[in-house]
Amino acid sequence: MSIGNSPEDDRPSIGRALQQARIDAGLTVDEVSATTRVRVPIVNGIEQDDFSRCGGDVYARGHIRTLARAVGLDPEPLIARFDGDRGGRPEPTPAAPLFEAERIRPERGRPNWTAAMVAAIVAVVGFVGFTLFSGGGKGSAVAEGDNTAAPVQPTKPAAGKSGKKPKPTTVPGPGASESAVAGVPKDRVTVKITAKDGQSWISAKDANGRLLEDGLLKKGESKTFTDKKRIDLVVGNAGVVQLFVNGKEIEKVGDKGAVERLSYSAGPQAG
């Protein structure tokens, strides 16, 4: 008589689940390593369910959680399965209550200088307040005289030679432009990328090689980058993103699952 496997036995292993999620996101091992700062040999080992390179269970849990977030997985079920395979996470050792009680017990016989200082400050403030409110004479008269001063008349703007008042400057409201990207100066390059049909890993640098963004762009999220000279992009799972350069949409960035390396310079761009 054969016994069938339970539904839990049919689940992919921790490493296989992380590997499949990375492939679905269109990411390579090198790209995940660059995003998470987890070395390539460790990423490869975890995807093969080999946690010996992690340096212990504590570090293995941290690597699993970091890799899961980078590829869009919920890390908690993977951590629970990792602990279950090892007999559960060990309970933390409680601190000794006697030591804590001795440490927080106040010392007797020492004067409470804080209470004495507060009492002295309250006494000084009360004396000053009593003097101000009960004192009259010359000081009070000056205060009342100050309140009767004539209000200052607003100065009218001077008219021009023609006698006409200058026209007020019209400031466009928030709805004056449908897109903030469309109004950028032409001596700069502005790139807006949106994960329209799925999640995508992106990396963006300016003309000086300074890293502007490096991470996972979840579905529906957008990022905008601008520079005086050039923006360099690396886009994973390029078929799911929508890209605007200086207000003009790039019709086809790439295919789903493909990694594209793009560069855009200042000036008008063809769609």
XYZ file of C-alpha atoms in Angstrom:
271
model
C 0.000 0.000 0.000
C 1.526 3.331 -1.069
C 1.067 6.550 0.839
C 0.679 9.738 -1.264
C 2.699 12.854 -0.621
C 1.147 15.621 1.448
C 0.471 19.041 -0.152
C 3.410 20.456 1.840
C 5.781 17.954 0.204
C 4.703 19.200 -3.244
C 5.780 22.766 -2.508
C 9.026 23.944 -4.107
C 12.003 24.169 -1.771
C 13.174 27.522 -0.379
C 15.964 27.797 -2.930
C 13.751 26.735 -5.836
C 11.043 29.266 -4.847
C 13.605 32.100 -4.740
C 15.132 31.029 -8.065
C 11.768 30.822 -9.847
C 10.689 34.246 -8.517
C 13.985 35.747 -9.737
C 13.491 34.273 -13.215
C 9.869 35.506 -13.332
C 11.105 39.022 -12.467
C 13.605 38.900 -15.346
C 16.626 39.238 -13.066
C 20.027 37.560 -13.239
C 22.004 36.314 -10.217
C 24.507 39.157 -10.738
C 21.726 41.761 -10.730
C 20.163 40.354 -7.538
C 23.619 40.291 -5.928
C 24.222 43.946 -6.889
C 20.817 44.978 -5.509
C 20.985 43.071 -2.206
C 24.780 43.179 -1.601
C 24.656 39.380 -1.058
C 27.674 37.793 -2.780
C 27.069 35.728 -5.925
C 28.340 32.404 -4.420
C 25.919 32.780 -1.508
C 22.980 33.558 -3.853
C 23.833 30.482 -5.971
C 24.181 28.323 -2.843
C 20.817 29.411 -1.378
C 19.053 28.760 -4.699
C 20.469 25.207 -4.484
C 19.258 24.935 -0.826
C 22.877 24.992 0.377
C 23.046 27.351 3.368
C 26.565 26.368 4.471
C 28.096 29.552 2.996
C 25.809 31.808 5.045
C 27.849 31.498 8.243
C 25.067 30.148 10.472
C 21.278 30.039 10.755
C 20.974 33.676 11.870
C 22.766 34.937 8.763
C 20.873 32.431 6.576
C 17.541 33.850 7.779
C 18.724 37.368 6.957
C 19.860 36.362 3.456
C 16.589 34.542 2.745
C 14.568 37.579 3.837
C 16.700 39.978 1.735
C 16.570 37.824 -1.415
C 12.814 37.227 -1.070
C 12.082 40.959 -0.931
C 14.352 41.627 -3.920
C 12.395 39.213 -6.143
C 8.933 40.170 -4.839
C 8.207 37.246 -2.457
C 6.792 37.343 1.080
C 9.802 36.252 3.202
C 7.872 35.069 6.279
C 6.632 31.687 4.905
C 10.175 30.926 3.715
C 11.654 31.821 7.126
C 9.023 29.666 8.865
C 9.851 26.740 6.607
C 13.594 27.225 7.195
C 13.038 27.149 10.978
C 10.702 24.156 10.678
C 13.330 22.165 8.787
C 15.712 22.784 11.691
C 13.330 21.936 14.516
C 12.131 25.484 15.145
C 13.857 28.663 16.190
C 15.494 28.442 19.672
C 13.756 30.392 22.440
C 15.672 33.457 23.678
C 17.135 33.221 27.197
C 15.205 35.512 29.609
C 17.178 38.098 31.545
C 17.696 37.532 35.279
C 14.897 39.432 37.112
C 16.959 39.784 40.302
C 19.720 41.652 38.482
C 17.226 43.995 36.791
C 15.513 44.737 40.104
C 18.808 45.605 41.752
C 19.854 47.827 38.848
C 16.716 49.996 38.772
C 16.318 50.263 42.552
C 16.887 53.933 43.592
C 19.545 54.641 46.181
C 18.230 55.795 49.536
C 19.457 58.789 51.446
C 20.611 60.754 48.356
C 18.913 64.168 47.978
C 16.672 64.663 44.934
C 18.438 67.604 43.274
C 16.071 67.602 40.278
C 13.026 68.261 42.468
C 14.886 71.032 44.301
C 15.843 72.772 41.058
C 12.268 72.593 39.721
C 10.934 74.095 42.960
C 13.463 76.958 42.759
C 12.560 77.732 39.138
C 8.828 77.748 39.961
C 9.466 80.168 42.836
C 11.434 82.588 40.612
C 8.800 82.501 37.841
C 6.031 83.112 40.358
C 7.851 86.110 41.857
C 8.471 87.671 38.418
C 4.856 87.118 37.376
C 3.546 88.665 40.597
C 5.787 91.729 40.091
C 4.643 92.271 36.487
C 0.917 91.938 37.144
C 0.827 93.915 40.425
C 3.251 96.714 39.422
C 1.798 100.010 38.094
C 3.205 103.487 37.572
C 5.410 104.591 34.749
C 5.940 101.183 33.188
C 2.167 100.617 32.873
C 1.614 104.047 31.384
C 4.204 103.435 28.692
C 2.606 100.121 27.818
C -0.840 101.723 27.492
C 0.587 104.565 25.404
C 2.118 102.090 22.978
C -1.335 100.635 22.263
C -2.683 104.070 21.178
C -0.093 104.573 18.443
C -1.542 105.421 15.015
C -1.638 102.501 12.588
C 0.804 102.625 9.721
C -0.913 103.298 6.381
C -0.025 100.871 3.589
C 2.109 102.387 0.856
C 0.423 102.488 -2.543
C 2.473 101.332 -5.534
C 3.759 104.166 -7.679
C 2.071 104.522 -11.062
C 4.100 104.676 -14.283
C 4.481 107.658 -16.587
C 1.238 106.795 -18.398
C -0.654 106.725 -15.096
C -1.701 103.085 -15.618
C -1.258 100.519 -12.933
C 1.081 97.600 -13.778
C -0.703 94.413 -14.756
C -0.445 91.575 -12.227
C 1.678 88.611 -13.223
C -0.427 85.559 -14.046
C 0.810 82.361 -12.413
C -0.468 79.131 -14.008
C -2.408 76.876 -11.672
C -1.765 73.237 -10.961
C -3.825 72.142 -13.989
C -1.949 74.291 -16.512
C 0.105 71.285 -17.664
C -1.025 67.672 -17.928
C 2.469 66.338 -17.342
C 5.349 67.778 -15.301
C 7.775 65.876 -17.513
C 6.516 67.629 -20.666
C 7.557 71.030 -19.288
C 11.213 70.304 -18.512
C 13.946 72.519 -20.035
C 15.412 71.236 -23.298
C 18.972 71.528 -21.968
C 18.262 68.656 -19.540
C 17.184 65.053 -19.949
C 14.267 63.774 -17.877
C 13.318 60.092 -17.804
C 10.139 58.723 -16.195
C 9.741 54.935 -15.905
C 6.606 53.116 -14.696
C 6.178 49.405 -13.949
C 2.900 49.260 -15.875
C 2.218 45.547 -16.453
C 4.389 43.915 -13.764
C 7.420 44.413 -11.542
C 10.831 45.277 -12.953
C 14.336 45.652 -11.575
C 15.929 48.996 -12.565
C 19.268 50.768 -12.169
C 19.786 54.452 -13.082
C 22.966 56.571 -13.209
C 23.680 60.180 -14.196
C 26.382 61.386 -16.623
C 29.019 61.297 -13.843
C 28.259 57.659 -13.041
C 26.501 58.506 -9.765
C 23.930 55.842 -8.839
C 20.428 57.359 -8.678
C 18.362 54.181 -8.199
C 19.083 50.468 -7.848
C 16.257 48.159 -6.853
C 12.893 46.571 -7.605
C 10.097 48.685 -9.102
C 6.770 47.082 -8.133
C 3.727 47.092 -10.425
C 2.142 50.547 -10.572
C 5.190 52.372 -9.146
C 7.031 55.151 -11.026
C 10.452 56.794 -10.788
C 11.666 60.011 -12.453
C 15.345 60.869 -13.083
C 16.847 64.076 -14.505
C 20.352 65.285 -15.403
C 21.949 68.087 -17.431
C 23.730 65.665 -19.779
C 22.688 61.982 -19.708
C 20.733 59.256 -17.897
C 21.912 55.616 -18.195
C 19.343 52.878 -17.448
C 19.436 49.122 -16.929
C 15.892 47.696 -17.057
C 14.993 44.110 -16.153
C 11.781 42.559 -17.494
C 11.725 45.445 -19.982
C 8.450 44.432 -21.649
C 6.334 45.469 -18.635
C 7.569 49.077 -18.256
C 6.333 52.355 -19.744
C 9.084 54.899 -20.484
C 8.883 58.650 -21.150
C 11.954 60.664 -22.189
C 11.555 64.472 -22.116
C 7.778 64.009 -22.221
C 7.759 61.633 -25.219
C 6.852 57.961 -24.789
C 9.284 55.298 -25.988
C 7.008 52.921 -27.881
C 8.877 49.649 -27.217
C 11.449 49.369 -24.457
C 12.022 45.611 -24.827
C 10.490 42.165 -24.382
C 9.160 40.598 -21.207
C 11.929 38.900 -19.253
C 14.625 40.758 -21.231
C 17.270 43.050 -19.705
C 17.820 46.274 -21.645
C 20.639 48.817 -21.234
C 19.540 52.285 -22.388
C 21.116 55.752 -22.476
C 19.374 59.087 -23.116
C 21.041 62.496 -23.557
C 19.713 66.032 -23.190
C 17.607 67.349 -26.085
C 14.470 66.114 -27.894
C 14.073 62.340 -28.156
C 12.268 60.374 -30.822
C 9.394 58.212 -29.646
